Amino acid sequence: MQRQAGQPVMVDCFWHPQVRPTDFILACGDGNSRLTSLRWSQWHPDSAVAEGFNVVNDCKPYCAAGKFHSYRVIVRLNAPQPWKKHPDLSHYTQLSLVYTNAKPDGFGQWVDLPLWN
């Protein structure tokens, strides 16, 4: 989607600015956690909200042999800051996931994660 002036972006694993992505990798190193099928209801200068799925590898007995499981989530982005790589752009620095039903083992119903910059 085309970025509009003043709109914050999400910065992906390849340092590309994204606006309203449908998929987003959370675990850049190994790809064992990602967001999929995102449907954005809001994308504002101070926050954004979407519904979708967090697809997580259970890593049992270890990650290469693990299985991926999908969990329905509400995604909220906030705390936009100037992006160090492109100071003329602002990017969201905080991501919150709310698991609406089941959740991965060891996760709370609500998870806050920093986004890289």
Short mmCIF file of C-alpha atoms in Angstrom, two decimals:
data_model
loop_
_atom_site.label_atom_id
_atom_site.label_comp_id
_atom_site.label_asym_id
_atom_site.label_seq_id
_atom_site.Cartn_x
_atom_site.Cartn_y
_atom_site.Cartn_z
CA MET A 1 0.00 0.00 0.00
CA GLN A 2 1.20 3.51 -0.79
CA ARG A 3 2.40 5.55 2.18
CA GLN A 4 0.74 8.89 2.80
CA ALA A 5 2.70 11.85 4.18
CA GLY A 6 2.90 11.80 7.96
CA GLN A 7 1.88 8.14 8.26
CA PRO A 8 4.16 6.01 10.43
CA VAL A 9 5.50 2.77 8.97
CA MET A 10 6.41 -0.68 10.24
CA VAL A 11 10.03 -1.60 9.51
CA ASP A 12 10.40 -5.19 8.31
CA CYS A 13 13.33 -7.61 8.66
CA PHE A 14 14.88 -6.27 5.46
CA TRP A 15 14.70 -2.63 6.64
CA HIS A 16 11.84 -1.81 4.27
CA PRO A 17 9.06 0.53 5.40
CA GLN A 18 5.65 -1.14 5.35
CA VAL A 19 2.17 0.40 5.59
CA ARG A 20 -0.73 -1.93 6.40
CA PRO A 21 1.20 -5.14 5.61
CA THR A 22 -0.87 -8.31 5.30
CA ASP A 23 2.04 -10.40 6.64
CA PHE A 24 4.88 -9.44 8.95
CA ILE A 25 7.75 -11.54 10.39
CA LEU A 26 8.25 -11.02 14.12
CA ALA A 27 11.22 -13.41 14.54
CA CYS A 28 13.63 -12.17 11.89
CA GLY A 29 16.44 -14.55 12.83
CA ASP A 30 14.57 -17.81 12.34
CA GLY A 31 11.06 -16.96 11.10
CA ASN A 32 9.47 -18.95 13.94
CA SER A 33 6.88 -16.24 14.66
CA ARG A 34 5.01 -14.17 12.11
CA LEU A 35 1.77 -12.30 11.64
CA THR A 36 -0.47 -13.33 8.76
CA SER A 37 -3.79 -12.37 7.18
CA LEU A 38 -3.67 -8.93 8.79
CA ARG A 39 -6.74 -6.76 8.21
CA TRP A 40 -6.13 -3.19 9.37
CA SER A 41 -9.09 -1.27 10.78
CA GLN A 42 -6.96 1.75 11.80
CA TRP A 43 -3.64 3.26 10.71
CA HIS A 44 -3.23 6.63 12.40
CA PRO A 45 -0.28 8.89 13.25
CA ASP A 46 -0.22 7.61 16.85
CA SER A 47 -1.48 4.01 16.59
CA ALA A 48 -2.71 1.24 14.29
CA VAL A 49 -4.98 -1.76 14.88
CA ALA A 50 -5.43 -5.02 12.93
CA GLU A 51 -6.85 -8.50 13.33
CA GLY A 52 -5.10 -11.57 12.01
CA PHE A 53 -3.08 -14.57 13.09
CA ASN A 54 0.21 -15.10 14.91
CA VAL A 55 1.77 -18.22 13.39
CA VAL A 56 4.26 -19.66 15.90
CA ASN A 57 6.56 -22.68 15.76
CA ASP A 58 6.19 -24.82 18.90
CA CYS A 59 9.86 -25.91 18.53
CA LYS A 60 9.03 -29.37 19.91
CA PRO A 61 11.22 -31.32 20.21
CA TYR A 62 13.37 -28.59 18.59
CA CYS A 63 12.58 -25.80 16.14
CA ALA A 64 13.65 -27.56 12.93
CA ALA A 65 11.26 -30.43 13.78
CA GLY A 66 8.55 -28.25 15.31
CA LYS A 67 5.06 -27.54 14.00
CA PHE A 68 3.55 -24.15 13.25
CA HIS A 69 0.28 -23.22 14.98
CA SER A 70 -2.01 -20.28 14.18
CA TYR A 71 -3.48 -18.12 16.94
CA ARG A 72 -6.07 -15.42 16.31
CA VAL A 73 -4.78 -12.03 17.51
CA ILE A 74 -5.58 -8.36 17.68
CA VAL A 75 -2.46 -6.35 16.82
CA ARG A 76 -1.89 -2.83 18.10
CA LEU A 77 1.02 -0.63 17.05
CA ASN A 78 1.98 2.52 18.91
CA ALA A 79 4.81 4.77 20.15
CA PRO A 80 5.91 6.14 16.76
CA GLN A 81 9.40 7.64 16.70
CA PRO A 82 11.69 9.00 13.97
CA TRP A 83 13.34 6.08 12.18
CA LYS A 84 17.13 6.26 12.69
CA LYS A 85 17.83 4.96 9.18
CA HIS A 86 15.42 7.50 7.59
CA PRO A 87 14.81 10.35 10.08
CA ASP A 88 12.23 11.90 7.73
CA LEU A 89 10.01 8.83 8.40
CA SER A 90 8.42 7.85 11.66
CA HIS A 91 7.92 4.20 12.55
CA TYR A 92 5.97 2.36 15.20
CA THR A 93 8.25 1.13 17.98
CA GLN A 94 5.82 -0.91 20.10
CA LEU A 95 3.65 -3.87 19.10
CA SER A 96 1.02 -5.49 21.32
CA LEU A 97 -0.66 -8.81 20.62
CA VAL A 98 -3.91 -9.85 22.28
CA TYR A 99 -4.70 -13.54 21.83
CA THR A 100 -8.47 -13.76 21.47
CA ASN A 101 -8.74 -17.52 22.04
CA ALA A 102 -5.87 -19.98 22.40
CA LYS A 103 -2.30 -18.77 22.85
CA PRO A 104 1.17 -20.31 22.53
CA ASP A 105 2.55 -22.17 25.56
CA GLY A 106 4.28 -19.78 27.93
CA PHE A 107 2.62 -16.67 26.49
CA GLY A 108 0.23 -14.39 28.35
CA GLN A 109 -3.10 -13.37 26.83
CA TRP A 110 -1.49 -9.97 26.10
CA VAL A 111 2.11 -9.65 24.84
CA ASP A 112 4.04 -6.38 24.35
CA LEU A 113 7.03 -6.44 22.01
CA PRO A 114 9.45 -3.69 21.00
CA LEU A 115 9.86 -3.18 17.24
CA TRP A 116 13.36 -2.62 15.88
CA ASN A 117 14.52 0.66 14.44
#
